[in-house]
XYZ file of C-alpha atoms in Angstrom:
601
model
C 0.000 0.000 0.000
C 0.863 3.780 -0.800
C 1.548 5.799 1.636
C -1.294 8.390 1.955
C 1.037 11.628 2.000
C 2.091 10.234 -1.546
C -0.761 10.031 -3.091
C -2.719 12.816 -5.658
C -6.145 12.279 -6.613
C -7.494 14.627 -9.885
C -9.564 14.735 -12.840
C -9.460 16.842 -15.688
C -12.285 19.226 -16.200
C -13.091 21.555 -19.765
C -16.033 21.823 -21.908
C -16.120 19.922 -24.962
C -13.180 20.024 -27.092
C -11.218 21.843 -25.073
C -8.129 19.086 -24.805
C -8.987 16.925 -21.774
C -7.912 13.841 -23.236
C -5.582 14.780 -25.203
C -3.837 16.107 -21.964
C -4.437 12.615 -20.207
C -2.195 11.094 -22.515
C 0.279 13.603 -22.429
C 0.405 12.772 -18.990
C 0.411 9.072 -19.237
C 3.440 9.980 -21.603
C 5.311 11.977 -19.533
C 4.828 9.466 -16.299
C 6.062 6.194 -18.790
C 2.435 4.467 -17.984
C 2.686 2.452 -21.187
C 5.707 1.701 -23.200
C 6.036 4.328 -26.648
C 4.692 1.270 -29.385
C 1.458 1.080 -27.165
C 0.797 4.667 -26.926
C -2.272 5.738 -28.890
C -4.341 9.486 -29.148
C -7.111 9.391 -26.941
C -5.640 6.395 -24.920
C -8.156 6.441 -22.194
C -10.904 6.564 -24.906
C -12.018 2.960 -25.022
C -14.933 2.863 -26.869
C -15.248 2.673 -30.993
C -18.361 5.113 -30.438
C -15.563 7.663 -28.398
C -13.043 7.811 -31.075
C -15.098 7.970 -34.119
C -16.934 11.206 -32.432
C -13.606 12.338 -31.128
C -15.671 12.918 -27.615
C -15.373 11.396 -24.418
C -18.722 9.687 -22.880
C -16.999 7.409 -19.676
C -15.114 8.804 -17.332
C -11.855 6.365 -17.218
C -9.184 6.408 -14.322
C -5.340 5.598 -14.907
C -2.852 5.357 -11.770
C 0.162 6.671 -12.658
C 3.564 6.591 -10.664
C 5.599 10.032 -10.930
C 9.154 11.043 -9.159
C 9.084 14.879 -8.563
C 12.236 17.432 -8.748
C 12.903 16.811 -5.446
C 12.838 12.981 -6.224
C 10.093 11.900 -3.980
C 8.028 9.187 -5.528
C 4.146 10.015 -6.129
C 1.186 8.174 -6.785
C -0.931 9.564 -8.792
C -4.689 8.487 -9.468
C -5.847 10.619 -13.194
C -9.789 10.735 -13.908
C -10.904 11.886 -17.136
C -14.109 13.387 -17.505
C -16.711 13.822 -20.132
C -17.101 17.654 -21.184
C -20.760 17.707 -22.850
C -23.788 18.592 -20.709
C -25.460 14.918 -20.879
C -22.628 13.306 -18.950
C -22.757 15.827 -16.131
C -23.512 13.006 -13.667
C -20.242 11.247 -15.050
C -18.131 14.205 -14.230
C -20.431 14.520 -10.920
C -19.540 11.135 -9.601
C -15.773 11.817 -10.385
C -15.573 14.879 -8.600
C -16.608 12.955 -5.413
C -13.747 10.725 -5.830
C -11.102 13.332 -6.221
C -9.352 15.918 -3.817
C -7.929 18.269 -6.859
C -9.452 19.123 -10.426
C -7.486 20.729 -13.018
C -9.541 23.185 -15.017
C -8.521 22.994 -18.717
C -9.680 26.035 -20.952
C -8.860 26.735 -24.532
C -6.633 29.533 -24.922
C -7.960 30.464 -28.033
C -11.729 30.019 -27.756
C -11.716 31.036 -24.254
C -14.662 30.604 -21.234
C -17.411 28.396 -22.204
C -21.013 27.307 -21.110
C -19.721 23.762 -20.048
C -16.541 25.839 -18.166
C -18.409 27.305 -15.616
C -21.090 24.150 -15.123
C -18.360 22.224 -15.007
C -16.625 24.543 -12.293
C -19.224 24.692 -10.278
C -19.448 21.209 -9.637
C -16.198 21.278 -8.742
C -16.217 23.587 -6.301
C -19.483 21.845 -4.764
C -17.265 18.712 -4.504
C -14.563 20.661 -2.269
C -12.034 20.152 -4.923
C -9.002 22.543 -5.110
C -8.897 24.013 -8.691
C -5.552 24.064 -10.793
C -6.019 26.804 -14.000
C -4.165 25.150 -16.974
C -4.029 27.184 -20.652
C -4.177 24.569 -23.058
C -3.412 25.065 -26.782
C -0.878 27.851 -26.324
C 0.909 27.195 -29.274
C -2.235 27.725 -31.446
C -1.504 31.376 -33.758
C -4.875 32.174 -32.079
C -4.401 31.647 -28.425
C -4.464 34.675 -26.369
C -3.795 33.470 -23.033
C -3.716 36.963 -21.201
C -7.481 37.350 -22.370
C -8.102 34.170 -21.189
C -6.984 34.578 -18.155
C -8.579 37.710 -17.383
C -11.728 36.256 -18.712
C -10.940 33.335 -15.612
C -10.978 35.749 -13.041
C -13.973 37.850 -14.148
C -15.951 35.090 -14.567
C -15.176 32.461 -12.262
C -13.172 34.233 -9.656
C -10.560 32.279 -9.211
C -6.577 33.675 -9.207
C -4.601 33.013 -12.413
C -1.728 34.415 -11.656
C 0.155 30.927 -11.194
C -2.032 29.275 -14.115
C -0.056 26.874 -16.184
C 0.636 27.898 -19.905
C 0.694 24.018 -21.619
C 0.143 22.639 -25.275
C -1.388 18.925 -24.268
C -0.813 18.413 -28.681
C 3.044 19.157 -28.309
C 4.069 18.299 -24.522
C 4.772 22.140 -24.332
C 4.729 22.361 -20.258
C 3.723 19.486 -19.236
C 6.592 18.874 -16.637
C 5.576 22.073 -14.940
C 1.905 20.610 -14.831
C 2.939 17.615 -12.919
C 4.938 18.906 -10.259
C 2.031 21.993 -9.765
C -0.537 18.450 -9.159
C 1.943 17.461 -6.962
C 2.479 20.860 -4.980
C -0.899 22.191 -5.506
C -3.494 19.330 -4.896
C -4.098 18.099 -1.371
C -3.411 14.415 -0.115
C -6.053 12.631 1.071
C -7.234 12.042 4.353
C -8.253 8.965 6.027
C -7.173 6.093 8.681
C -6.000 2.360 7.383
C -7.203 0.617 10.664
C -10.743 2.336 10.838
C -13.412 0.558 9.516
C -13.825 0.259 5.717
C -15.539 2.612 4.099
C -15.340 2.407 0.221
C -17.648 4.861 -2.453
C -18.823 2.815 -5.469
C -17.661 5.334 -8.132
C -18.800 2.892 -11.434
C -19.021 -0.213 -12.595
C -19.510 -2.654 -15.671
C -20.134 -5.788 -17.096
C -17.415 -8.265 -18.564
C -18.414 -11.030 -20.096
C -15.616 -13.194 -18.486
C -15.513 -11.908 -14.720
C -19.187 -10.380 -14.227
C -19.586 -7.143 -12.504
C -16.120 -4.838 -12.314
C -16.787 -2.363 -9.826
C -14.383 0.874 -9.780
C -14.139 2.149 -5.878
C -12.329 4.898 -3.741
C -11.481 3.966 -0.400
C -12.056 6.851 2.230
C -11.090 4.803 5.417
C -9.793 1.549 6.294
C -8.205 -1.331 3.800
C -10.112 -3.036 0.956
C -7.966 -6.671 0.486
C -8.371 -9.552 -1.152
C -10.379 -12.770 0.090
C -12.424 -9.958 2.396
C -16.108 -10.335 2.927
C -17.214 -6.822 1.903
C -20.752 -5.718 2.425
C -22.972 -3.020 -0.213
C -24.869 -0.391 2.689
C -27.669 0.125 0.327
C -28.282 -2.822 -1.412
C -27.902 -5.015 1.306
C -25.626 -7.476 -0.003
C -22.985 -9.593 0.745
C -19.857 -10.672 -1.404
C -16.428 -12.270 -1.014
C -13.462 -10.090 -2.928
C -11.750 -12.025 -5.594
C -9.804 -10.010 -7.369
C -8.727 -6.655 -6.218
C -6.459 -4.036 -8.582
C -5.836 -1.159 -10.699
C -5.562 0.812 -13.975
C -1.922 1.375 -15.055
C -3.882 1.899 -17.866
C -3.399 -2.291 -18.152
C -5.457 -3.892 -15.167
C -2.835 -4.745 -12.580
C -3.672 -7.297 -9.768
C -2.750 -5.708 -5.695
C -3.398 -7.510 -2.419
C -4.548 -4.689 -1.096
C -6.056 -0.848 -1.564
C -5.432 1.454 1.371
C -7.031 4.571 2.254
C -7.181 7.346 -0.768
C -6.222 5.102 -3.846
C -8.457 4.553 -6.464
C -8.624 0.939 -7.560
C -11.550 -1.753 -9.049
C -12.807 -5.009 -7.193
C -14.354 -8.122 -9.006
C -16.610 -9.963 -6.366
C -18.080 -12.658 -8.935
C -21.572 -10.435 -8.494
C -24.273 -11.694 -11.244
C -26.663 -9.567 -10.194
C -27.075 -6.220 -11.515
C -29.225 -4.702 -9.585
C -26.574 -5.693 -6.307
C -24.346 -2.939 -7.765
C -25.690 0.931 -7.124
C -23.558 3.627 -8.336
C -23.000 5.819 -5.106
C -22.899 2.940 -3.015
C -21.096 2.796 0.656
C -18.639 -0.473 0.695
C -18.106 -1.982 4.277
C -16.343 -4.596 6.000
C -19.049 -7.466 6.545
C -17.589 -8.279 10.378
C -16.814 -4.811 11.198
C -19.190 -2.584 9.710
C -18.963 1.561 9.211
C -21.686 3.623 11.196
C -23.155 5.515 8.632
C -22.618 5.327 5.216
C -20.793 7.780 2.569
C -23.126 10.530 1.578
C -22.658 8.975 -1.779
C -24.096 11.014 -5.345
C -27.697 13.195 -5.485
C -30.104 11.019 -7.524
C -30.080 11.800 -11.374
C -33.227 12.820 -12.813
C -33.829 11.953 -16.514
C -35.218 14.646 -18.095
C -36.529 13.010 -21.785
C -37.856 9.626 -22.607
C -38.525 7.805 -25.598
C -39.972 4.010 -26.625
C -37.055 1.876 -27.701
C -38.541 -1.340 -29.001
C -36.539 -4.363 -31.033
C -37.483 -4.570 -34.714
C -37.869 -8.237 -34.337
C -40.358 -8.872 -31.454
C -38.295 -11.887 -30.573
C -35.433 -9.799 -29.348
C -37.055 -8.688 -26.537
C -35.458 -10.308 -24.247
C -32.245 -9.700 -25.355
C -33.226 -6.169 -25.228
C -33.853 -6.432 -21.648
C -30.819 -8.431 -20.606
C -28.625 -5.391 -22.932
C -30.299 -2.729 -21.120
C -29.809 -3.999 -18.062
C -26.488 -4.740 -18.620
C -25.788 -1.058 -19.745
C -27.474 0.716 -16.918
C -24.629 -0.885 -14.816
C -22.650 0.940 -16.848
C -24.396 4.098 -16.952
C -26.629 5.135 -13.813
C -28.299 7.883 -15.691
C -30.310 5.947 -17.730
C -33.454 4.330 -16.443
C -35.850 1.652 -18.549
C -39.209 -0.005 -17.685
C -41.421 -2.485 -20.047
C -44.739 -0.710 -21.780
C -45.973 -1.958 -25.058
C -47.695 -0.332 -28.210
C -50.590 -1.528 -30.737
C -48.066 -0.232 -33.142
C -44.588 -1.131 -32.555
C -45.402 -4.372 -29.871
C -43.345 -4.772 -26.513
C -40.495 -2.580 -25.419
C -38.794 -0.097 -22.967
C -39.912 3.272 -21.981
C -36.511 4.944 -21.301
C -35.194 7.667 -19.390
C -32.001 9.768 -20.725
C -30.401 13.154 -19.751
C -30.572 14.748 -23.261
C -30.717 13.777 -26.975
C -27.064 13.170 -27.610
C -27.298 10.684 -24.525
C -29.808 8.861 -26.587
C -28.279 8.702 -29.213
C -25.258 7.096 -27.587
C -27.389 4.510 -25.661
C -29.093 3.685 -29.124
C -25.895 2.998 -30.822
C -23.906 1.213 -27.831
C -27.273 -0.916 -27.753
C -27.075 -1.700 -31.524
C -23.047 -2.032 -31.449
C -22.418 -3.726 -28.680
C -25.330 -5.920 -28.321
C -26.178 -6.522 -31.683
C -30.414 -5.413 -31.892
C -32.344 -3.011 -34.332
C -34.309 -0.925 -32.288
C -37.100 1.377 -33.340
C -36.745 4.616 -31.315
C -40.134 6.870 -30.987
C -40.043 10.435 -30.866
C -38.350 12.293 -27.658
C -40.536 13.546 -24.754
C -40.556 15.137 -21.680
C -42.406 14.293 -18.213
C -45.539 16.169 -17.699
C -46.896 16.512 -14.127
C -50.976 16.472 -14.290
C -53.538 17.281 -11.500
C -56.596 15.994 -11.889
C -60.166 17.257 -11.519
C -59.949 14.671 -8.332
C -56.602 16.643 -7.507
C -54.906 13.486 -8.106
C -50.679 14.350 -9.008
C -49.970 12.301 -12.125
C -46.241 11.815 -14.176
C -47.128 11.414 -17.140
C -44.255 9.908 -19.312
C -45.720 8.674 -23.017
C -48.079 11.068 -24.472
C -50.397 7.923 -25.729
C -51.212 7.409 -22.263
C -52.836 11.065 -21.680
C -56.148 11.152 -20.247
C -59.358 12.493 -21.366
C -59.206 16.016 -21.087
C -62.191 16.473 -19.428
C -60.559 15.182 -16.148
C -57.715 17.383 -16.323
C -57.811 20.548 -13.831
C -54.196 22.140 -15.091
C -50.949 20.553 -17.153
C -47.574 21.524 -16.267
C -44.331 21.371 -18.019
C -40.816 21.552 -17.092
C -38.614 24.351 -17.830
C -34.928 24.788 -17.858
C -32.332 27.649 -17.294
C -30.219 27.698 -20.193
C -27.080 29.771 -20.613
C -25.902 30.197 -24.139
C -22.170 31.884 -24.957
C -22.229 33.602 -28.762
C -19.942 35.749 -30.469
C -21.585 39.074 -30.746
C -22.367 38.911 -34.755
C -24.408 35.955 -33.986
C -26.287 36.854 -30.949
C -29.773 37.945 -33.241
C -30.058 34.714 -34.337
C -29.613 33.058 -31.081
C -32.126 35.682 -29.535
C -35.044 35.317 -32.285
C -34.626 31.295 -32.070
C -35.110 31.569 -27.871
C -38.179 33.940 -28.798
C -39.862 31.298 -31.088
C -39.245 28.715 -28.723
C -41.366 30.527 -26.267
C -38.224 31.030 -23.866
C -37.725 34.171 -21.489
C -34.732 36.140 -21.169
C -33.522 36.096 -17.930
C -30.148 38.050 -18.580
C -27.576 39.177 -21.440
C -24.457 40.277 -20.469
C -20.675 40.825 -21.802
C -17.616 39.339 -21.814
C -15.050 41.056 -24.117
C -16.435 39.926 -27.663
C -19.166 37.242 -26.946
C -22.554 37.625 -24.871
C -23.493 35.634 -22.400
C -27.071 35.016 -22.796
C -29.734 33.600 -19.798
C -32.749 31.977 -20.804
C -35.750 30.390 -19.264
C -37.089 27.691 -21.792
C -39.909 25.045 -22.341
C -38.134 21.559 -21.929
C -40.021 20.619 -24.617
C -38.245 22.966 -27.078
C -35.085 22.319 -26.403
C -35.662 18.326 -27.355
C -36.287 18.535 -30.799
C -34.307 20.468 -32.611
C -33.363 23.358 -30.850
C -29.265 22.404 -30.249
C -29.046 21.704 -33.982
C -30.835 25.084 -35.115
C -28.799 26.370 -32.168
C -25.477 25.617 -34.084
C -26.110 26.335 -37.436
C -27.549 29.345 -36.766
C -23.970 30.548 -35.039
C -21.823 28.462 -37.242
C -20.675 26.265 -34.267
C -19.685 29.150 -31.881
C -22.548 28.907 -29.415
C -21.705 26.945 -26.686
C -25.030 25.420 -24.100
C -25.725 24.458 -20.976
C -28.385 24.107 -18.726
C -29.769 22.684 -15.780
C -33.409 21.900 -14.660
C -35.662 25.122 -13.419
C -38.868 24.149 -12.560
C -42.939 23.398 -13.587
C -44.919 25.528 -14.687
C -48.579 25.782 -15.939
C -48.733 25.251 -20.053
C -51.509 25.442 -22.373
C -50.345 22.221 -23.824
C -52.833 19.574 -25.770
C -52.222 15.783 -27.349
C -51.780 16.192 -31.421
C -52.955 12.258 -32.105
C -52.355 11.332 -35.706
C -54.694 8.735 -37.655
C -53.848 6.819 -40.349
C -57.151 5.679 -42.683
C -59.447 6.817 -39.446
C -56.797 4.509 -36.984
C -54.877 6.387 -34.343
C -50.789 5.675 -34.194
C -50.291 5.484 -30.535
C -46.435 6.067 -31.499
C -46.939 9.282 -33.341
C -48.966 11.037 -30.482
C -47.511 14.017 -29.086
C -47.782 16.484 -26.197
C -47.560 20.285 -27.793
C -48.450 23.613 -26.684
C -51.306 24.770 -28.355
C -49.569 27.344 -30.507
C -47.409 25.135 -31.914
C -50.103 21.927 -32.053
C -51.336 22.766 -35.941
C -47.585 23.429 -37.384
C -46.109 20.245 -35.894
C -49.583 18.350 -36.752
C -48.963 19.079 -40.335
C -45.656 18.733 -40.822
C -45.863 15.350 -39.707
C -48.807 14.764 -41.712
C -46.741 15.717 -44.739
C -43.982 13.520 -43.965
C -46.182 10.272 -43.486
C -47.687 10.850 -46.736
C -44.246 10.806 -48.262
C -43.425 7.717 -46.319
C -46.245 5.359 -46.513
C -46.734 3.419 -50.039
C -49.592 4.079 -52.048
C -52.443 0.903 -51.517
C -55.343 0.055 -53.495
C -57.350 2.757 -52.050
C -57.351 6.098 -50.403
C -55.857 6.712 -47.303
C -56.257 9.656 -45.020
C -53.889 10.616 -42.842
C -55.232 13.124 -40.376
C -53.451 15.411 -37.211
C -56.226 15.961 -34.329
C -56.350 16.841 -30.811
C -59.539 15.177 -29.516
C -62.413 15.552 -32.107
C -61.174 18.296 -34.192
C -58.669 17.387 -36.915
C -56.340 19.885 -37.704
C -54.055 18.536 -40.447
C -54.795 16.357 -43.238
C -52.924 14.957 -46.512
C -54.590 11.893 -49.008
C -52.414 9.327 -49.959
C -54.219 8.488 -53.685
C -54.875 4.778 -54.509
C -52.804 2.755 -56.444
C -54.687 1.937 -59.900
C -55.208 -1.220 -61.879
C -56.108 -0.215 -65.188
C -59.300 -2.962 -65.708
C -60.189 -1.699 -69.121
C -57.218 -2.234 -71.352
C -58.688 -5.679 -72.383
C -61.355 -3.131 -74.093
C -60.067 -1.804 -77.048
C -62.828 -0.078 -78.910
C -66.450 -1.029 -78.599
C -69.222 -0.295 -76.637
C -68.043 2.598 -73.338
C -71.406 0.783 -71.457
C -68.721 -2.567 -71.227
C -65.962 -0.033 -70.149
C -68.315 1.662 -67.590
C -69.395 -1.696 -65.856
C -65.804 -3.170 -65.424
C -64.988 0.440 -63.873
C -67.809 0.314 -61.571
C -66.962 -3.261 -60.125
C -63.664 -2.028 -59.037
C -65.092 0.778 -57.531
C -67.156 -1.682 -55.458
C -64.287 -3.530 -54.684
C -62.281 -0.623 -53.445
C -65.159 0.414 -51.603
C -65.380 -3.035 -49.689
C -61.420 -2.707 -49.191
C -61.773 0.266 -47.920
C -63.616 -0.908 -45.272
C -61.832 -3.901 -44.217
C -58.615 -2.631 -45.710
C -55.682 -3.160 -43.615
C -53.234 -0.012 -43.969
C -49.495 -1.609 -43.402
C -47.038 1.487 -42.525
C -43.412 -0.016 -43.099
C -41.384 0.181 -40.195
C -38.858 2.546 -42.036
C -42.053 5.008 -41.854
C -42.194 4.924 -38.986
C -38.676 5.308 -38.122
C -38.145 8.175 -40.695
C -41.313 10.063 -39.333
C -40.037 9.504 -35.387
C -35.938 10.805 -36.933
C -37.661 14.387 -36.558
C -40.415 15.371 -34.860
C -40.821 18.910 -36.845
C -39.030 20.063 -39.387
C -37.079 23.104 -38.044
């Protein structure tokens, strides 16, 4: 074991892009973690999904061992953290686990939305903050601005900030003995009882459940009955180890290091991220105060294409939520799409990863219905209701008032831009809280319908600033909306996975524009097919798909037109019997082209 006086516990934390991991492996470099033919860009970057978006979605950890100046050896424990606004709780859980952060900011681009959030967790967390200026060497960088814009807007001193290019190893030296002199050691006692925080964990296919852990107090060994506060549970301690980046086996992890356990668990639900571990004999008193609860803020259906994979869909989504405690599932079904998962995510781009690791790693075709939001109802009763699918909204008559969540967003643009960013806030019914400067760009404060912001609101967002506005936000509160359920029917049949929840306003634009799509996307059949937008009675939006037609006279060249007019009219008498019983079958590409985008922008 380490001792404790030795030891440096840190993560890196920058909004997106910014050089986090790029600086990791600098540092893995500089410490000789992995020999040079082994070395790779984004090293801690694991996943296929990370490296082809060039974005970081786990947080990894990597012990590395570093000999100051002075020559002292040091151990020190690296986390590297997600910088986009749906991983929050990734870079939330690391935080807890750490004593130190290093706060990475572009010295080109400067302060961004994802900065300060970022920050702020930090300093909620107790962590001591380390200002590094990365990408110094870019013509661009203007690391005086910078690091005035540090101290105006976060308030911290910059005065000793490091100047670093993470691309070039430009000061990284410097960086590693400031983590050493700057970042505290942690505290804690190796013959008190154990007390271990469940920071992660995953599946492997050969050992089970790995389970990544910082011990606060006491000794975690091998062979040791070890016992989960929470969930109750009992397990024997096979393996015990760390990340070097390689897995390396220990006997033993002492008080402050950072380390993962495999205790042959099968079950996942055994394994709770935030977790207290304890000694089974000698139990702690109370356990760690472990992470706040993470609220997903927009669910969708995913359902398997094939309704036989649905239990493989279970067992995968299971299997990720051990890997990802932000995501919640549970089992509904639809008259359209069959049996599947109603799931809970922390933004779009989080579903979109979850979709693809699903697909990827697991192998399924999912179908993935449009994005919502939860809706709190109260009832004529005054009966509180969640209400999570918009097919499962009540008759209207029974509703005393809908509400809607809302968000705080805060939106950086360079000034040329900030009109476009201001009209798109306006049409998304949004509020403006505040608009202030900082040199060039305005920092802009919104209050804004959830509901917005999940469609298509980043995207128009971006283009309409050419990339430079960066976002972030965090949940405000409900709030009474004039909102009503735009049910689409296809050939008089409502599409339970169509149905949407949409302020009124907005309930006859979206209705047709969806209306339009579908008729693009379902094939013509032997009769005529409406396909109709209403909320409640009143339809609001309707396109005709024409029938498909046989021509039954072209047996009748010349002649009498009485011959032509009777062969016409028996196929109108068929179509008119098929209409009746006529089946319409919407491909499931329809359906998964008109659920890609819920309006068109």
């Amino acid at each position: 074991m380490t001792d404790i006086s030795r030891i440096r516990n840190f993560s890196i934390i920058a909004h997106i892009d910014h050089g986090k991991s790029t600086l990791a492996d600098r540092l893995i470099q500089a410490c000789n973690a992995v020999e040079q033919r082994e070395m790779q860009d984004q090293m801690l970057d694991s996943m296929d999904i990370e490296r082809e978006r060039g974005i970081t979605i786990k947080s990894q950890t990597v012990r590395l061992k570093y000999t100051a100046r002075d020559g002292t050896d040091y151990v020190l424990n690296l986390m590297d953290t997600p910088g986009h606004v749906d991983f929050a709780y990734e870079v939330s859980r690391c935080l807890a686990a750490c004593e130190g952060s290093l706060l990475v900011v572009d010295a080109s681009q400067g302060v961004e939305a994802q900065t300060l959030a970022n920050v702020y967790q930090a300093i909620d967390n107790n962590n001591e903050l380390v200002p590094v200026l990365n990408k110094i060497d870019l013509p661009a960088a203007e690391p005086e601005r910078v690091q005035q814009q540090i101290e105006d807007m976060i308030g911290i001193d910059t005065t000793d900030a490091l100047m670093v290019s993470a691309k070039s190893g430009i000061g990284i030296p410097d960086l590693l003995e400031a983590i050493v002199a700057h970042i505290p050691a942690p505290k804690g006692d190796a013959n008190a009882p154990l007390k271990a925080l469940l920071v992660d964990s995953w599946y492997d296919t050969y050992l089970g459940v790995i389970i990544l852990v910082r011990v606060m107090e006491g000794t975690l060994r091998r062979g040791q009955k070890i016992r989960m506060m929470n969930a109750g549970v009992s397990q024997t301690v096979e393996q015990v180890g760390v990340f070097t980046p390689k897995k390396v086996n220990l006997e033993a992890l002492g008080p402050g290091e950072v380390g993962f356990i495999v205790t042959g668990i099968k079950q996942v639900a055994d394994c709770n991220v935030g977790d207290t571990i304890t000694d089974e004999k000698i139990r702690a008193d109370a356990p760690l105060p472990g992470f706040k609860p993470v609220q997903p803020v927009v669910f969708c259906g995913l359902y398997p294409t094939e309704s036989a994979d649905f239990e493989n869909l279970k067992d995968s989504l299971a299997k990720l939520r051990l890997n990802d405690a932000s995501f919640q599932f549970e089992t509904e079904s639809s008259s359209a799409l069959g049996f599947g998962f109603r799931c809970g995510f922390l933004g779009l781009l989080h579903l979109e990863i979850i979709q693809e690791r699903l697909e990827r790693e697991f192998n399924l075709d999912l179908i993935t219905t449009a994005p919502s939001v939860v809706y709190k109802l109260i009832m004529n009763n005054g009966d509180h209701v969640e209400l999570h699918n918009p097919a499962d909204y009540p008759d209207p008559t029974r509703i005393r008032e809908t509400h809607e969540p809302w968000i705080h967003a805060t939106i950086f643009v360079p000034d040329e831009h900030l009109g476009n960013v201001l009209a798109l806030c306006t049409e998304k019914r949004g509020e403006q809280v505040n608009l202030t400067y900082v040199g060039s760009r305005a920092m802009v404060e919104y209050k804004l319908p959830l509901n917005e912001v999940v469609f298509d609101f980043y995207d128009r967002l971006k283009s309409g600033t050419r990339g430079y506005a960066s976002f972030e936000y965090k949940m405000d509160s409900y709030r009474e909306g004039d909102l009503v359920k735009v049910s689409i029917l296809v050939n008089a049949e409502p599409v339970d996975a169509l149905a949407m929840l949409v302020h009124r306003s907005q309930a006859e634009y979206r209705g047709r524009a969806l209306c339009k799509r579908l008729k693009d996307l379902i094939p013509k059949h032997l009769f005529v097919i409406p396909v109709q937008a209403a909320i409640g009675g009143k339809i609001i939006a309707r396109e005709t798909i024409s029938a498909m037609r046989k021509d039954v006279t072209a047996k009748c060249y010349g002649g009498d037109i009485s011959r032509k007019r009777k062969l016409l009219d028996k196929q109108k008498k068929g179509k008119k019997r098929m209409r009746q019983i006529g089946n319409v079958e919407i491909p499931q590409g329809a359906f998964i082209a008109a659920l890609k985008l819920g309006d068109d922008g």
